[in-house]
Amino acid sequence: MKRTDFKRRSFLKLVPLAAAAVLAARSGQALAQGMPHVDENDATAQTLGYKNDATKVDRKKFAKHQPGQTCSNCQLYQGKPKEAWGPCPIFPGKQVSAKGWCSAYVKKA
Ligand code: SF4
């Protein structure tokens, strides 16, 4: 076998792996995009004072909330920087608003 045959065969073996990695990454994004938004009225959301719009947080009940704190600058937020919604482990299988807030907020390091 010539050396160039070996390189070509090695390359051809890598192509499906690279394609699978790209598809896996895309399907992960699609899964996140397909997840429903958190309903402010669900039990966990109400317990944690979650609001889709952080300016609507009940400051009397959740005094720890400070202006400027939003899901997008929370350590737990898993959305992409410019996307309006993203996953959060506090609400598995759902997306929270980048402009939202809940009392589990942790300032991003
Ligand atoms: Fe938003 Fe952070 Fe609360 Fe998740 S934990 S809902 S990202 S403030």
Short mmCIF file of N, CA and C and ligand atoms in Angstrom, two decimals:
data_model
loop_
_atom_site.label_atom_id
_atom_site.label_comp_id
_atom_site.label_asym_id
_atom_site.label_seq_id
_atom_site.Cartn_x
_atom_site.Cartn_y
_atom_site.Cartn_z
N MET A 1 0.85 -1.18 0.00
CA MET A 1 0.00 0.00 0.00
C MET A 1 0.89 1.24 0.00
N LYS A 2 0.54 2.20 -0.86
CA LYS A 2 1.32 3.42 -0.91
C LYS A 2 0.96 4.30 0.28
N ARG A 3 1.89 5.17 0.62
CA ARG A 3 1.68 6.07 1.76
C ARG A 3 0.46 6.96 1.54
N THR A 4 0.25 7.44 0.30
CA THR A 4 -0.89 8.31 0.01
C THR A 4 -2.21 7.57 0.18
N ASP A 5 -2.22 6.25 -0.12
CA ASP A 5 -3.44 5.45 0.09
C ASP A 5 -3.79 5.40 1.58
N PHE A 6 -2.72 5.22 2.41
CA PHE A 6 -2.94 5.15 3.84
C PHE A 6 -3.55 6.47 4.35
N LYS A 7 -2.98 7.60 3.90
CA LYS A 7 -3.49 8.91 4.34
C LYS A 7 -4.94 9.09 3.89
N ARG A 8 -5.23 8.71 2.64
CA ARG A 8 -6.59 8.88 2.12
C ARG A 8 -7.57 8.01 2.91
N ARG A 9 -7.16 6.78 3.22
CA ARG A 9 -8.04 5.90 3.99
C ARG A 9 -8.29 6.45 5.39
N SER A 10 -7.24 6.98 5.99
CA SER A 10 -7.40 7.56 7.32
C SER A 10 -8.34 8.75 7.27
N PHE A 11 -8.17 9.57 6.23
CA PHE A 11 -9.04 10.74 6.08
C PHE A 11 -10.49 10.30 5.90
N LEU A 12 -10.69 9.28 5.04
CA LEU A 12 -12.05 8.81 4.77
C LEU A 12 -12.71 8.23 6.02
N LYS A 13 -11.89 7.69 6.94
CA LYS A 13 -12.46 7.18 8.19
C LYS A 13 -12.89 8.33 9.10
N LEU A 14 -12.20 9.47 8.99
CA LEU A 14 -12.52 10.60 9.87
C LEU A 14 -13.75 11.37 9.41
N VAL A 15 -14.05 11.35 8.12
CA VAL A 15 -15.18 12.13 7.60
C VAL A 15 -16.49 11.77 8.29
N PRO A 16 -16.85 10.48 8.41
CA PRO A 16 -18.12 10.17 9.09
C PRO A 16 -18.11 10.60 10.55
N LEU A 17 -16.96 10.51 11.22
CA LEU A 17 -16.90 10.93 12.62
C LEU A 17 -17.13 12.43 12.75
N ALA A 18 -16.51 13.19 11.85
CA ALA A 18 -16.68 14.65 11.88
C ALA A 18 -18.13 15.00 11.58
N ALA A 19 -18.72 14.32 10.60
CA ALA A 19 -20.12 14.58 10.25
C ALA A 19 -21.04 14.26 11.43
N ALA A 20 -20.75 13.15 12.11
CA ALA A 20 -21.57 12.77 13.27
C ALA A 20 -21.45 13.81 14.38
N ALA A 21 -20.24 14.34 14.58
CA ALA A 21 -20.04 15.35 15.62
C ALA A 21 -20.83 16.62 15.28
N VAL A 22 -20.81 17.02 14.01
CA VAL A 22 -21.56 18.21 13.59
C VAL A 22 -23.05 17.99 13.78
N LEU A 23 -23.54 16.82 13.38
CA LEU A 23 -24.97 16.52 13.53
C LEU A 23 -25.38 16.48 15.01
N ALA A 24 -24.52 15.91 15.85
CA ALA A 24 -24.82 15.84 17.29
C ALA A 24 -24.92 17.25 17.88
N ALA A 25 -23.99 18.11 17.49
CA ALA A 25 -24.00 19.49 17.99
C ALA A 25 -25.26 20.20 17.53
N ARG A 26 -25.61 20.00 16.25
CA ARG A 26 -26.82 20.67 15.73
C ARG A 26 -28.08 20.13 16.38
N SER A 27 -28.14 18.81 16.61
CA SER A 27 -29.36 18.27 17.21
C SER A 27 -29.48 18.74 18.65
N GLY A 28 -28.34 18.95 19.34
CA GLY A 28 -28.39 19.50 20.70
C GLY A 28 -29.00 20.89 20.70
N GLN A 29 -28.59 21.70 19.72
CA GLN A 29 -29.15 23.06 19.60
C GLN A 29 -30.64 22.98 19.27
N ALA A 30 -30.98 22.07 18.34
CA ALA A 30 -32.38 21.94 17.94
C ALA A 30 -33.23 21.48 19.12
N LEU A 31 -32.68 20.56 19.93
CA LEU A 31 -33.42 20.11 21.11
C LEU A 31 -33.69 21.26 22.05
N ALA A 32 -32.65 22.08 22.30
CA ALA A 32 -32.82 23.22 23.19
C ALA A 32 -33.85 24.19 22.61
N GLN A 33 -33.78 24.42 21.29
CA GLN A 33 -34.72 25.34 20.66
C GLN A 33 -36.15 24.81 20.69
N GLY A 34 -36.28 23.47 20.67
CA GLY A 34 -37.61 22.87 20.66
C GLY A 34 -38.23 22.75 22.04
N MET A 35 -37.47 23.02 23.09
CA MET A 35 -37.99 22.88 24.44
C MET A 35 -38.98 24.01 24.73
N PRO A 36 -40.04 23.68 25.49
CA PRO A 36 -41.01 24.73 25.82
C PRO A 36 -40.43 25.77 26.77
N HIS A 37 -41.05 26.92 26.78
CA HIS A 37 -40.64 27.99 27.70
C HIS A 37 -41.23 27.70 29.08
N VAL A 38 -40.53 28.11 30.09
CA VAL A 38 -41.04 27.96 31.46
C VAL A 38 -42.30 28.81 31.61
N ASP A 39 -43.30 28.22 32.23
CA ASP A 39 -44.54 28.95 32.52
C ASP A 39 -44.36 29.59 33.90
N GLU A 40 -44.51 30.90 33.95
CA GLU A 40 -44.35 31.62 35.23
C GLU A 40 -45.29 31.09 36.31
N ASN A 41 -46.37 30.44 35.87
CA ASN A 41 -47.36 29.95 36.83
C ASN A 41 -47.11 28.53 37.31
N ASP A 42 -46.08 27.87 36.78
CA ASP A 42 -45.87 26.50 37.28
C ASP A 42 -45.30 26.58 38.70
N ALA A 43 -45.46 25.48 39.43
CA ALA A 43 -45.16 25.48 40.87
C ALA A 43 -43.72 25.89 41.18
N THR A 44 -42.76 25.33 40.45
CA THR A 44 -41.35 25.66 40.73
C THR A 44 -41.09 27.13 40.42
N ALA A 45 -41.64 27.59 39.30
CA ALA A 45 -41.44 28.99 38.91
C ALA A 45 -42.00 29.93 39.98
N GLN A 46 -43.17 29.60 40.50
CA GLN A 46 -43.77 30.47 41.52
C GLN A 46 -42.97 30.43 42.82
N THR A 47 -42.51 29.25 43.20
CA THR A 47 -41.72 29.11 44.44
C THR A 47 -40.44 29.94 44.34
N LEU A 48 -39.82 29.93 43.15
CA LEU A 48 -38.54 30.64 42.97
C LEU A 48 -38.73 32.07 42.48
N GLY A 49 -39.97 32.49 42.31
CA GLY A 49 -40.24 33.87 41.87
C GLY A 49 -39.79 34.13 40.44
N TYR A 50 -39.75 33.07 39.62
CA TYR A 50 -39.29 33.24 38.24
C TYR A 50 -40.23 34.14 37.45
N LYS A 51 -39.63 35.07 36.73
CA LYS A 51 -40.37 35.93 35.79
C LYS A 51 -39.60 35.94 34.47
N ASN A 52 -40.35 35.95 33.37
CA ASN A 52 -39.71 36.03 32.04
C ASN A 52 -39.04 37.39 31.85
N ASP A 53 -39.53 38.37 32.58
CA ASP A 53 -38.99 39.74 32.51
C ASP A 53 -38.53 40.10 33.92
N ALA A 54 -37.22 40.20 34.11
CA ALA A 54 -36.67 40.44 35.45
C ALA A 54 -37.19 41.73 36.08
N THR A 55 -37.64 42.68 35.28
CA THR A 55 -38.15 43.93 35.86
C THR A 55 -39.50 43.72 36.55
N LYS A 56 -40.11 42.55 36.31
CA LYS A 56 -41.42 42.25 36.91
C LYS A 56 -41.31 41.42 38.19
N VAL A 57 -40.09 41.17 38.66
CA VAL A 57 -39.89 40.38 39.87
C VAL A 57 -40.51 41.10 41.06
N ASP A 58 -41.18 40.33 41.92
CA ASP A 58 -41.77 40.88 43.14
C ASP A 58 -40.65 41.17 44.14
N ARG A 59 -40.20 42.42 44.18
CA ARG A 59 -39.06 42.80 45.02
C ARG A 59 -39.36 42.72 46.51
N LYS A 60 -40.65 42.78 46.87
CA LYS A 60 -40.99 42.66 48.30
C LYS A 60 -40.77 41.23 48.75
N LYS A 61 -41.17 40.30 47.90
CA LYS A 61 -41.05 38.88 48.22
C LYS A 61 -39.63 38.35 47.96
N PHE A 62 -38.97 38.89 46.96
CA PHE A 62 -37.63 38.42 46.57
C PHE A 62 -36.66 39.60 46.62
N ALA A 63 -36.38 40.04 47.86
CA ALA A 63 -35.55 41.22 48.07
C ALA A 63 -34.12 41.04 47.58
N LYS A 64 -33.70 39.81 47.39
CA LYS A 64 -32.33 39.58 46.92
C LYS A 64 -32.13 40.03 45.48
N HIS A 65 -33.22 40.17 44.73
CA HIS A 65 -33.09 40.59 43.34
C HIS A 65 -32.56 42.01 43.24
N GLN A 66 -31.54 42.16 42.40
CA GLN A 66 -30.95 43.48 42.16
C GLN A 66 -31.16 43.85 40.70
N PRO A 67 -31.40 45.13 40.41
CA PRO A 67 -31.55 45.55 39.02
C PRO A 67 -30.33 45.11 38.20
N GLY A 68 -30.57 44.65 37.01
CA GLY A 68 -29.48 44.21 36.13
C GLY A 68 -29.24 42.71 36.18
N GLN A 69 -29.76 42.06 37.23
CA GLN A 69 -29.61 40.60 37.29
C GLN A 69 -30.63 39.97 36.36
N THR A 70 -30.15 39.18 35.43
CA THR A 70 -31.02 38.45 34.50
C THR A 70 -30.43 37.06 34.27
N CYS A 71 -31.25 36.20 33.71
CA CYS A 71 -30.77 34.84 33.41
C CYS A 71 -29.51 34.89 32.55
N SER A 72 -29.45 35.85 31.63
CA SER A 72 -28.30 35.88 30.71
C SER A 72 -26.98 36.15 31.43
N ASN A 73 -27.02 36.71 32.64
CA ASN A 73 -25.76 36.89 33.37
C ASN A 73 -25.72 36.04 34.65
N CYS A 74 -26.53 34.97 34.63
CA CYS A 74 -26.54 33.99 35.73
C CYS A 74 -25.62 32.83 35.37
N GLN A 75 -24.92 32.35 36.36
CA GLN A 75 -23.99 31.23 36.18
C GLN A 75 -24.68 29.98 35.65
N LEU A 76 -25.95 29.81 35.97
CA LEU A 76 -26.65 28.58 35.59
C LEU A 76 -27.24 28.62 34.19
N TYR A 77 -27.30 29.79 33.58
CA TYR A 77 -27.91 29.92 32.25
C TYR A 77 -27.05 29.22 31.21
N GLN A 78 -27.69 28.42 30.37
CA GLN A 78 -26.96 27.65 29.36
C GLN A 78 -27.29 28.08 27.94
N GLY A 79 -28.01 29.18 27.79
CA GLY A 79 -28.34 29.68 26.45
C GLY A 79 -27.13 30.33 25.80
N LYS A 80 -27.22 30.49 24.49
CA LYS A 80 -26.14 31.15 23.77
C LYS A 80 -26.27 32.66 23.99
N PRO A 81 -25.16 33.40 23.93
CA PRO A 81 -25.17 34.82 24.26
C PRO A 81 -26.26 35.67 23.59
N LYS A 82 -26.53 35.48 22.31
CA LYS A 82 -27.50 36.37 21.65
C LYS A 82 -28.90 35.77 21.49
N GLU A 83 -29.12 34.60 22.08
CA GLU A 83 -30.44 33.97 21.96
C GLU A 83 -31.34 34.44 23.10
N ALA A 84 -32.63 34.59 22.79
CA ALA A 84 -33.59 35.13 23.75
C ALA A 84 -33.98 34.13 24.83
N TRP A 85 -33.84 32.83 24.55
CA TRP A 85 -34.22 31.79 25.50
C TRP A 85 -33.12 30.74 25.54
N GLY A 86 -32.99 30.07 26.67
CA GLY A 86 -32.00 29.02 26.78
C GLY A 86 -32.30 28.11 27.96
N PRO A 87 -31.66 26.95 27.96
CA PRO A 87 -31.88 26.00 29.06
C PRO A 87 -31.29 26.48 30.39
N CYS A 88 -31.87 25.97 31.46
CA CYS A 88 -31.36 26.23 32.82
C CYS A 88 -31.63 24.96 33.61
N PRO A 89 -30.64 24.44 34.35
CA PRO A 89 -30.84 23.18 35.09
C PRO A 89 -31.89 23.27 36.19
N ILE A 90 -32.25 24.46 36.60
CA ILE A 90 -33.30 24.61 37.62
C ILE A 90 -34.66 24.20 37.04
N PHE A 91 -34.81 24.37 35.73
CA PHE A 91 -36.05 24.01 35.04
C PHE A 91 -35.73 23.00 33.93
N PRO A 92 -35.46 21.74 34.30
CA PRO A 92 -35.06 20.74 33.30
C PRO A 92 -36.10 20.56 32.20
N GLY A 93 -35.61 20.50 30.96
CA GLY A 93 -36.50 20.27 29.82
C GLY A 93 -37.23 21.51 29.36
N LYS A 94 -36.92 22.65 29.96
CA LYS A 94 -37.58 23.90 29.57
C LYS A 94 -36.54 24.98 29.30
N GLN A 95 -36.99 26.05 28.68
CA GLN A 95 -36.09 27.18 28.44
C GLN A 95 -36.55 28.37 29.26
N VAL A 96 -35.58 29.12 29.74
CA VAL A 96 -35.89 30.35 30.47
C VAL A 96 -35.53 31.53 29.58
N SER A 97 -36.14 32.65 29.85
CA SER A 97 -35.86 33.85 29.07
C SER A 97 -34.51 34.45 29.47
N ALA A 98 -33.74 34.89 28.49
CA ALA A 98 -32.46 35.55 28.79
C ALA A 98 -32.68 36.78 29.66
N LYS A 99 -33.89 37.39 29.55
CA LYS A 99 -34.22 38.58 30.34
C LYS A 99 -34.93 38.24 31.64
N GLY A 100 -35.03 36.92 31.92
CA GLY A 100 -35.76 36.47 33.10
C GLY A 100 -34.91 36.50 34.36
N TRP A 101 -35.49 35.99 35.43
CA TRP A 101 -34.79 35.92 36.72
C TRP A 101 -35.56 34.99 37.64
N CYS A 102 -34.82 34.31 38.53
CA CYS A 102 -35.45 33.56 39.63
C CYS A 102 -34.52 33.67 40.84
N SER A 103 -35.02 33.26 41.99
CA SER A 103 -34.26 33.43 43.24
C SER A 103 -33.07 32.47 43.35
N ALA A 104 -32.91 31.56 42.40
CA ALA A 104 -31.71 30.69 42.41
C ALA A 104 -30.57 31.37 41.67
N TYR A 105 -30.75 32.62 41.29
CA TYR A 105 -29.74 33.37 40.53
C TYR A 105 -28.36 33.32 41.21
N VAL A 106 -27.35 33.06 40.38
CA VAL A 106 -25.95 33.09 40.83
C VAL A 106 -25.19 33.94 39.82
N LYS A 107 -24.60 35.02 40.28
CA LYS A 107 -23.87 35.90 39.36
C LYS A 107 -22.79 35.13 38.61
N LYS A 108 -22.77 35.32 37.29
CA LYS A 108 -21.77 34.65 36.45
C LYS A 108 -20.37 35.13 36.86
N ALA A 109 -19.46 34.18 37.01
CA ALA A 109 -18.08 34.52 37.42
C ALA A 109 -17.36 35.27 36.33
FE1 SF4 B 1 -32.47 32.30 35.30
FE2 SF4 B 1 -30.37 31.65 36.79
FE3 SF4 B 1 -32.85 31.35 37.77
FE4 SF4 B 1 -31.96 29.74 35.86
S1 SF4 B 1 -31.16 29.91 37.95
S2 SF4 B 1 -33.97 30.74 35.92
S3 SF4 B 1 -30.69 31.11 34.64
S4 SF4 B 1 -31.84 33.31 37.21
#
